[in-house]
Structure formats: C-alpha cells, structure tokens
PDB file of C-alpha atoms in Angstrom:
ATOM      1  CA  ASP A   1     120.831  13.816 125.996  1.00 70.00           C
ATOM      2  CA  GLN A   2     119.893  17.461 126.291  1.00 81.00           C
ATOM      3  CA  GLN A   3     118.316  18.610 123.047  1.00 91.00           C
ATOM      4  CA  VAL A   4     117.633  22.191 124.149  1.00 94.00           C
ATOM      5  CA  LYS A   5     120.526  23.905 125.895  1.00 95.00           C
ATOM      6  CA  GLN A   6     120.630  27.136 127.808  1.00 95.00           C
ATOM      7  CA  ASN A   7     124.285  27.163 128.723  1.00 89.00           C
ATOM      8  CA  SER A   8     124.363  30.311 130.815  1.00 90.00           C
ATOM      9  CA  PRO A   9     122.487  29.786 134.080  1.00 91.00           C
ATOM     10  CA  SER A  10     122.199  33.482 134.868  1.00 95.00           C
ATOM     11  CA  LEU A  11     122.447  36.968 133.400  1.00 96.00           C
ATOM     12  CA  SER A  12     122.573  40.360 135.106  1.00 97.00           C
ATOM     13  CA  VAL A  13     121.724  43.533 133.172  1.00 97.00           C
ATOM     14  CA  GLN A  14     121.308  47.201 134.016  1.00 97.00           C
ATOM     15  CA  GLU A  15     117.817  48.649 133.700  1.00 97.00           C
ATOM     16  CA  GLY A  16     117.297  50.252 130.292  1.00 97.00           C
ATOM     17  CA  ARG A  17     119.954  48.152 128.572  1.00 97.00           C
ATOM     18  CA  ILE A  18     119.459  45.170 126.286  1.00 98.00           C
ATOM     19  CA  SER A  19     119.128  41.632 127.647  1.00 98.00           C
ATOM     20  CA  ILE A  20     120.161  38.839 125.301  1.00 98.00           C
ATOM     21  CA  LEU A  21     119.228  35.310 126.320  1.00 98.00           C
ATOM     22  CA  ASN A  22     120.658  32.474 124.254  1.00 97.00           C
ATOM     23  CA  CYS A  23     119.460  28.976 123.460  1.00 97.00           C
ATOM     24  CA  ASP A  24     120.977  26.195 121.362  1.00 97.00           C
ATOM     25  CA  TYR A  25     119.371  23.017 120.107  1.00 96.00           C
ATOM     26  CA  THR A  26     120.609  19.791 118.580  1.00 94.00           C
ATOM     27  CA  ASN A  27     117.529  18.252 116.955  1.00 91.00           C
ATOM     28  CA  SER A  28     117.098  19.420 113.359  1.00 91.00           C
ATOM     29  CA  MET A  29     113.478  18.183 113.425  1.00 90.00           C
ATOM     30  CA  PHE A  30     112.445  20.998 115.771  1.00 93.00           C
ATOM     31  CA  ASP A  31     110.117  23.270 113.813  1.00 91.00           C
ATOM     32  CA  TYR A  32     108.737  25.738 116.358  1.00 94.00           C
ATOM     33  CA  PHE A  33     110.390  27.544 119.237  1.00 96.00           C
ATOM     34  CA  LEU A  34     108.956  29.308 122.251  1.00 96.00           C
ATOM     35  CA  TRP A  35     110.136  31.395 125.171  1.00 98.00           C
ATOM     36  CA  TYR A  36     108.474  31.255 128.568  1.00 97.00           C
ATOM     37  CA  LYS A  37     108.955  33.467 131.595  1.00 97.00           C
ATOM     38  CA  LYS A  38     108.590  32.207 135.136  1.00 95.00           C
ATOM     39  CA  TYR A  39     108.376  34.073 138.426  1.00 94.00           C
ATOM     40  CA  PRO A  40     108.996  32.200 141.701  1.00 89.00           C
ATOM     41  CA  ALA A  41     105.972  30.266 142.995  1.00 84.00           C
ATOM     42  CA  GLU A  42     104.093  30.783 139.719  1.00 90.00           C
ATOM     43  CA  GLY A  43     103.647  28.711 136.578  1.00 94.00           C
ATOM     44  CA  PRO A  44     105.536  29.675 133.400  1.00 95.00           C
ATOM     45  CA  THR A  45     103.796  32.138 131.093  1.00 95.00           C
ATOM     46  CA  PHE A  46     104.172  32.161 127.326  1.00 95.00           C
ATOM     47  CA  LEU A  47     106.188  35.101 126.012  1.00 97.00           C
ATOM     48  CA  ILE A  48     106.926  34.801 122.316  1.00 97.00           C
ATOM     49  CA  SER A  49     107.416  32.146 119.648  1.00 96.00           C
ATOM     50  CA  ILE A  50     108.909  31.657 116.208  1.00 97.00           C
ATOM     51  CA  SER A  51     108.376  29.165 113.444  1.00 94.00           C
ATOM     52  CA  SER A  52     111.394  27.551 111.816  1.00 93.00           C
ATOM     53  CA  ILE A  53     110.432  29.137 108.493  1.00 94.00           C
ATOM     54  CA  LYS A  54     111.152  32.587 109.938  1.00 96.00           C
ATOM     55  CA  ASP A  55     114.303  34.166 111.308  1.00 96.00           C
ATOM     56  CA  LYS A  56     112.800  36.921 113.431  1.00 98.00           C
ATOM     57  CA  ASN A  57     109.643  37.627 115.383  1.00 98.00           C
ATOM     58  CA  GLU A  58     108.987  40.795 117.341  1.00 98.00           C
ATOM     59  CA  ASP A  59     106.421  41.655 119.997  1.00 96.00           C
ATOM     60  CA  GLY A  60     106.874  44.972 121.751  1.00 97.00           C
ATOM     61  CA  ARG A  61     110.097  44.929 123.756  1.00 97.00           C
ATOM     62  CA  PHE A  62     110.700  41.260 122.942  1.00 98.00           C
ATOM     63  CA  THR A  63     112.339  39.936 119.786  1.00 98.00           C
ATOM     64  CA  VAL A  64     113.317  36.356 119.059  1.00 98.00           C
ATOM     65  CA  PHE A  65     115.944  35.554 116.440  1.00 98.00           C
ATOM     66  CA  LEU A  66     116.428  32.125 114.897  1.00 98.00           C
ATOM     67  CA  ASN A  67     119.577  30.954 113.126  1.00 97.00           C
ATOM     68  CA  LYS A  68     118.713  27.511 111.765  1.00 96.00           C
ATOM     69  CA  SER A  69     122.128  26.783 110.309  1.00 96.00           C
ATOM     70  CA  ALA A  70     123.709  27.348 113.711  1.00 97.00           C
ATOM     71  CA  LYS A  71     120.767  25.735 115.571  1.00 97.00           C
ATOM     72  CA  HIS A  72     120.659  28.814 117.755  1.00 97.00           C
ATOM     73  CA  LEU A  73     117.996  31.197 118.924  1.00 97.00           C
ATOM     74  CA  SER A  74     118.094  34.249 121.110  1.00 98.00           C
ATOM     75  CA  LEU A  75     115.618  36.416 122.964  1.00 98.00           C
ATOM     76  CA  HIS A  76     116.294  40.161 123.044  1.00 98.00           C
ATOM     77  CA  ILE A  77     114.592  42.388 125.589  1.00 98.00           C
ATOM     78  CA  VAL A  78     114.910  46.101 124.941  1.00 97.00           C
ATOM     79  CA  PRO A  79     114.814  48.082 127.134  1.00 97.00           C
ATOM     80  CA  SER A  80     115.147  45.781 130.126  1.00 98.00           C
ATOM     81  CA  GLN A  81     113.003  46.577 133.161  1.00 97.00           C
ATOM     82  CA  PRO A  82     113.248  45.367 136.787  1.00 96.00           C
ATOM     83  CA  GLY A  83     109.943  43.507 136.298  1.00 96.00           C
ATOM     84  CA  ASP A  84     111.671  41.370 133.665  1.00 97.00           C
ATOM     85  CA  SER A  85     113.693  39.698 136.415  1.00 97.00           C
ATOM     86  CA  ALA A  86     112.613  36.051 136.221  1.00 97.00           C
ATOM     87  CA  VAL A  87     113.654  32.645 134.916  1.00 96.00           C
ATOM     88  CA  TYR A  88     113.377  32.321 131.137  1.00 97.00           C
ATOM     89  CA  PHE A  89     112.880  28.937 129.483  1.00 97.00           C
ATOM     90  CA  CYS A  90     113.507  28.169 125.855  1.00 97.00           C
ATOM     91  CA  ALA A  91     111.335  25.380 124.397  1.00 96.00           C
ATOM     92  CA  ALA A  92     111.098  23.562 121.086  1.00 95.00           C
ATOM     93  CA  ARG A  93     108.444  21.501 119.352  1.00 92.00           C
ATOM     94  CA  GLY A  94     109.609  18.217 117.893  1.00 83.00           C
ATOM     95  CA  GLY A  95     108.426  18.542 114.313  1.00 69.00           C
ATOM     96  CA  PRO A  96     105.532  16.960 112.380  1.00 67.00           C
ATOM     97  CA  GLY A  97     103.742  14.370 114.475  1.00 70.00           C
ATOM     98  CA  ALA A  98     104.929  15.875 117.725  1.00 73.00           C
ATOM     99  CA  ASN A  99     101.565  17.594 118.294  1.00 79.00           C
ATOM    100  CA  SER A 100     102.187  20.250 120.946  1.00 80.00           C
ATOM    101  CA  LYS A 101     104.757  18.306 122.968  1.00 86.00           C
ATOM    102  CA  LEU A 102     107.641  20.611 123.887  1.00 92.00           C
ATOM    103  CA  THR A 103     111.204  20.067 125.022  1.00 93.00           C
ATOM    104  CA  PHE A 104     112.412  22.676 127.506  1.00 94.00           C
ATOM    105  CA  GLY A 105     115.849  23.963 128.357  1.00 94.00           C
ATOM    106  CA  LYS A 106     117.056  24.315 131.939  1.00 94.00           C
ATOM    107  CA  GLY A 107     116.324  28.018 132.106  1.00 95.00           C
ATOM    108  CA  ILE A 108     118.250  31.270 132.557  1.00 96.00           C
ATOM    109  CA  THR A 109     117.772  33.517 135.562  1.00 96.00           C
ATOM    110  CA  LEU A 110     117.672  37.150 134.439  1.00 98.00           C
ATOM    111  CA  SER A 111     118.288  39.897 136.983  1.00 98.00           C
ATOM    112  CA  VAL A 112     117.660  43.472 135.910  1.00 97.00           C
ATOM    113  CA  ARG A 113     119.372  45.951 138.224  1.00 96.00           C
ATOM    114  CA  PRO A 114     117.609  49.284 138.836  1.00 92.00           C
TER     115      PRO A 114
ATOM    116  CA  ASP B   1      91.694  33.855 129.185  1.00 68.00           C
ATOM    117  CA  VAL B   2      92.878  30.283 129.587  1.00 64.00           C
ATOM    118  CA  LYS B   3      92.726  29.124 133.141  1.00 90.00           C
ATOM    119  CA  VAL B   4      94.567  26.095 134.443  1.00 95.00           C
ATOM    120  CA  THR B   5      94.054  25.328 138.108  1.00 95.00           C
ATOM    121  CA  GLN B   6      95.846  22.881 140.343  1.00 96.00           C
ATOM    122  CA  SER B   7      94.252  21.426 143.453  1.00 89.00           C
ATOM    123  CA  SER B   8      96.911  22.513 145.945  1.00 91.00           C
ATOM    124  CA  ARG B   9      99.678  25.130 146.009  1.00 94.00           C
ATOM    125  CA  TYR B  10     101.590  23.381 148.783  1.00 96.00           C
ATOM    126  CA  LEU B  11     101.434  19.762 149.904  1.00 96.00           C
ATOM    127  CA  VAL B  12     103.386  17.795 152.511  1.00 97.00           C
ATOM    128  CA  LYS B  13     103.202  14.004 152.426  1.00 97.00           C
ATOM    129  CA  ARG B  14     105.004  11.143 154.113  1.00 97.00           C
ATOM    130  CA  THR B  15     107.126   8.525 152.375  1.00 97.00           C
ATOM    131  CA  GLY B  16     104.991   5.671 151.100  1.00 97.00           C
ATOM    132  CA  GLU B  17     101.755   7.651 150.905  1.00 97.00           C
ATOM    133  CA  LYS B  18      99.657   7.684 147.742  1.00 97.00           C
ATOM    134  CA  VAL B  19      99.437  11.231 146.410  1.00 97.00           C
ATOM    135  CA  PHE B  20      96.942  12.697 143.969  1.00 97.00           C
ATOM    136  CA  LEU B  21      97.606  15.972 142.153  1.00 97.00           C
ATOM    137  CA  GLU B  22      94.640  17.335 140.252  1.00 97.00           C
ATOM    138  CA  CYS B  23      94.629  19.703 137.293  1.00 97.00           C
ATOM    139  CA  VAL B  24      91.628  21.305 135.624  1.00 97.00           C
ATOM    140  CA  GLN B  25      91.526  23.527 132.537  1.00 96.00           C
ATOM    141  CA  ASP B  26      88.539  25.527 131.349  1.00 94.00           C
ATOM    142  CA  MET B  27      89.367  26.121 127.683  1.00 90.00           C
ATOM    143  CA  ASP B  28      88.347  22.798 126.150  1.00 92.00           C
ATOM    144  CA  HIS B  29      91.968  21.959 125.306  1.00 92.00           C
ATOM    145  CA  GLU B  30      92.639  18.492 123.936  1.00 93.00           C
ATOM    146  CA  ASN B  31      96.214  18.274 125.219  1.00 94.00           C
ATOM    147  CA  MET B  32      97.336  18.187 128.831  1.00 96.00           C
ATOM    148  CA  PHE B  33     100.775  17.740 130.368  1.00 97.00           C
ATOM    149  CA  TRP B  34     102.447  17.130 133.718  1.00 98.00           C
ATOM    150  CA  TYR B  35     105.977  18.437 134.400  1.00 97.00           C
ATOM    151  CA  ARG B  36     108.226  18.674 137.378  1.00 96.00           C
ATOM    152  CA  GLN B  37     110.640  21.541 137.898  1.00 94.00           C
ATOM    153  CA  ASP B  38     113.821  21.101 139.899  1.00 92.00           C
ATOM    154  CA  PRO B  39     116.709  23.577 140.377  1.00 87.00           C
ATOM    155  CA  GLY B  40     119.266  23.233 137.609  1.00 86.00           C
ATOM    156  CA  LEU B  41     117.158  20.701 135.719  1.00 90.00           C
ATOM    157  CA  GLY B  42     114.479  22.877 134.140  1.00 90.00           C
ATOM    158  CA  LEU B  43     111.081  21.470 133.209  1.00 94.00           C
ATOM    159  CA  ARG B  44     110.929  17.741 132.687  1.00 94.00           C
ATOM    160  CA  LEU B  45     107.897  16.039 131.148  1.00 94.00           C
ATOM    161  CA  ILE B  46     106.363  13.251 133.223  1.00 97.00           C
ATOM    162  CA  TYR B  47     103.237  12.286 131.275  1.00 97.00           C
ATOM    163  CA  PHE B  48     100.960  13.809 128.680  1.00 95.00           C
ATOM    164  CA  SER B  49      97.574  13.170 127.141  1.00 95.00           C
ATOM    165  CA  TYR B  50      96.116  14.132 123.769  1.00 92.00           C
ATOM    166  CA  ASP B  51      92.595  12.885 124.473  1.00 91.00           C
ATOM    167  CA  VAL B  52      90.305  11.506 127.148  1.00 92.00           C
ATOM    168  CA  LYS B  53      91.472   8.134 128.465  1.00 87.00           C
ATOM    169  CA  MET B  54      94.663   8.483 126.467  1.00 91.00           C
ATOM    170  CA  LYS B  55      98.106   8.853 128.054  1.00 94.00           C
ATOM    171  CA  GLU B  56     101.705   8.755 126.947  1.00 93.00           C
ATOM    172  CA  LYS B  57     104.922   8.601 128.911  1.00 94.00           C
ATOM    173  CA  GLY B  58     107.175  11.597 128.927  1.00 92.00           C
ATOM    174  CA  ASP B  59     110.850  11.683 129.795  1.00 91.00           C
ATOM    175  CA  ILE B  60     110.623  10.711 133.489  1.00 95.00           C
ATOM    176  CA  PRO B  61     107.481   8.579 134.075  1.00 97.00           C
ATOM    177  CA  GLU B  62     108.982   6.226 136.661  1.00 96.00           C
ATOM    178  CA  GLY B  63     107.099   6.338 139.960  1.00 96.00           C
ATOM    179  CA  TYR B  64     104.135   8.179 138.474  1.00 98.00           C
ATOM    180  CA  SER B  65     100.847   7.360 136.786  1.00 97.00           C
ATOM    181  CA  VAL B  66      98.079   9.533 135.358  1.00 97.00           C
ATOM    182  CA  SER B  67      94.358   9.489 134.771  1.00 96.00           C
ATOM    183  CA  ARG B  68      92.235  11.419 132.296  1.00 96.00           C
ATOM    184  CA  GLU B  69      88.578  10.475 132.627  1.00 94.00           C
ATOM    185  CA  LYS B  70      87.246  13.850 131.486  1.00 95.00           C
ATOM    186  CA  LYS B  71      88.597  16.259 128.901  1.00 95.00           C
ATOM    187  CA  GLU B  72      89.115  19.095 131.369  1.00 96.00           C
ATOM    188  CA  ARG B  73      90.813  17.080 134.132  1.00 97.00           C
ATOM    189  CA  PHE B  74      94.219  15.420 134.245  1.00 97.00           C
ATOM    190  CA  SER B  75      95.424  13.783 137.445  1.00 97.00           C
ATOM    191  CA  LEU B  76      98.950  12.838 138.432  1.00 98.00           C
ATOM    192  CA  ILE B  77      99.325   9.971 140.894  1.00 98.00           C
ATOM    193  CA  LEU B  78     102.339   9.100 142.992  1.00 97.00           C
ATOM    194  CA  GLU B  79     101.618   5.485 143.949  1.00 94.00           C
ATOM    195  CA  SER B  80     104.107   5.441 146.820  1.00 97.00           C
ATOM    196  CA  ALA B  81     105.705   8.813 147.438  1.00 97.00           C
ATOM    197  CA  SER B  82     109.457   8.969 147.944  1.00 97.00           C
ATOM    198  CA  THR B  83     111.719  11.804 149.078  1.00 97.00           C
ATOM    199  CA  ASN B  84     113.206  12.159 145.578  1.00 97.00           C
ATOM    200  CA  GLN B  85     109.750  13.160 144.367  1.00 98.00           C
ATOM    201  CA  THR B  86     109.930  16.363 146.383  1.00 98.00           C
ATOM    202  CA  SER B  87     109.553  18.962 143.657  1.00 97.00           C
ATOM    203  CA  MET B  88     107.430  21.652 142.013  1.00 96.00           C
ATOM    204  CA  TYR B  89     104.770  19.992 139.848  1.00 97.00           C
ATOM    205  CA  LEU B  90     103.330  21.945 136.932  1.00 97.00           C
ATOM    206  CA  CYS B  91     100.314  21.113 134.828  1.00 97.00           C
ATOM    207  CA  ALA B  92      99.778  22.581 131.358  1.00 96.00           C
ATOM    208  CA  SER B  93      97.210  22.406 128.582  1.00 95.00           C
ATOM    209  CA  SER B  94      97.118  23.337 124.913  1.00 92.00           C
ATOM    210  CA  LEU B  95      95.322  22.932 121.636  1.00 86.00           C
ATOM    211  CA  PRO B  96      96.997  20.779 118.975  1.00 83.00           C
ATOM    212  CA  VAL B  97      97.614  24.041 117.087  1.00 79.00           C
ATOM    213  CA  PRO B  98      98.989  26.535 117.995  1.00 79.00           C
ATOM    214  CA  TYR B  99     101.571  24.899 120.175  1.00 85.00           C
ATOM    215  CA  GLU B 100     101.641  27.259 123.144  1.00 91.00           C
ATOM    216  CA  GLN B 101     101.048  25.502 126.428  1.00 93.00           C
ATOM    217  CA  TYR B 102      99.303  27.264 129.283  1.00 94.00           C
ATOM    218  CA  PHE B 103     100.484  26.448 132.762  1.00 96.00           C
ATOM    219  CA  GLY B 104      98.839  26.248 136.149  1.00 96.00           C
ATOM    220  CA  PRO B 105     100.385  27.893 139.224  1.00 95.00           C
ATOM    221  CA  GLY B 106     102.158  24.714 140.328  1.00 96.00           C
ATOM    222  CA  THR B 107     102.058  22.474 143.394  1.00 96.00           C
ATOM    223  CA  ARG B 108     105.078  22.470 145.686  1.00 96.00           C
ATOM    224  CA  LEU B 109     105.171  18.893 147.008  1.00 97.00           C
ATOM    225  CA  THR B 110     107.387  17.946 149.919  1.00 97.00           C
ATOM    226  CA  VAL B 111     107.790  14.275 150.820  1.00 98.00           C
ATOM    227  CA  THR B 112     109.252  13.644 154.262  1.00 97.00           C
TER     228      THR B 112
END
C-alpha cells in the first residue's frame, strides 16, 4: 500500500518558468514532510521541509505548500533552471513515535529545457 | 557538513556470494538507514537502527541483515546474493530531531 504517491513520473518545463511537483499521501498520522533532490549516480540531498502545523514554507526559489484536508503537498520552483533537472522525492514522517523514519514516494523526474 | 560515506561506488558480485556494504557517518548521528532505489519504485527502506546494536526491519528486509557495532558504522549484509538484489543501495543518517536524513553517494551493486 503506497502511502506517499507521486503520480506523475516526469515533468518538463521551460527555463525561467515555474515547476510544480505534486505529492499526495494517505496516512493522516504523517506530521512532517520533506523534499529531496537526486542527480544520477549521487545520493539524494535534502531540499526543503514543512511541518504539518504549517501550510507554506519558503527557501529561496523553492516553496512547499501543504493542504492537510486534501492530504496534498506541492513543491514550487521559481524560476526553474537547467541545473534543477533531477529526480525529486517527496517523503513523510510517520507521526509521534516514528523517530526520523521516512516514507518516500517513487519520485518525479524534472527536466528543465534551456 | 554531514558526511556519509559508503565503501564502494560500484560492486559486481556473483550469485550466492556473501556481500558486505559498509556505511560510515561522521556527525555522531544516532539514526542510520539502508535503502535500495530501483527504477519506478523509488526509495524502499531495508533496515534501520536508532542505536548501537539495535536494528529494526524496514519494508523489504528479506534477504538482508545488518550490523551496527559502533555508532558511526552501519553495515548491510547480503547473505547469499541473488540477481534480484541488483540495485542502487543508499545509506543515510540523521538525528532523532530534526528529521532530515543525510545520504551517502550510493553503491551500485550488480549480481550476475
């Protein structure tokens, strides 16, 4: 049973435009959400996170939005740059008692066209 | 800067061999994790550990075991490698709080 879903396997965006990466979850116990970025042949790197008590967190060109009622979060990248081309994973922490154990989605491949 | 290192970037083993994948972190993190990444399947948790000599099964522990004798080192063991264990293996570490995990560069294991 997939608790974190990234339903679109890929996204292609023009350089300078906005990239919107979506993620849905089913477990209402999730209380913390993270986005990771992964280049080929490298480990994932942490990008941005949001607590379930917030609905928005911003860090430079990256903003994460959380809609708890819809169990949906999204990552916005503005403006998109060719160096943003990578696989993006959404992850969620399982609530009190889960420590730092995360559940990951399957990832979205973002391609930013020059 | 957190540094997580993995013993090999690329490894080729034969079916039936015993395989050891080593992971070391230098930030005194309590928590360590082993994942495998496969196309279309994302990151799947194999085993994790919240303390020395402690281990817990993740979502896909079958065919694997782990060892954590020292806080900074977490080893993944394939007792008898099979071709379906060909994958990218990723190690990660974290503090209990905050929850961000820091990943190593990965080991691409091929079992022939």
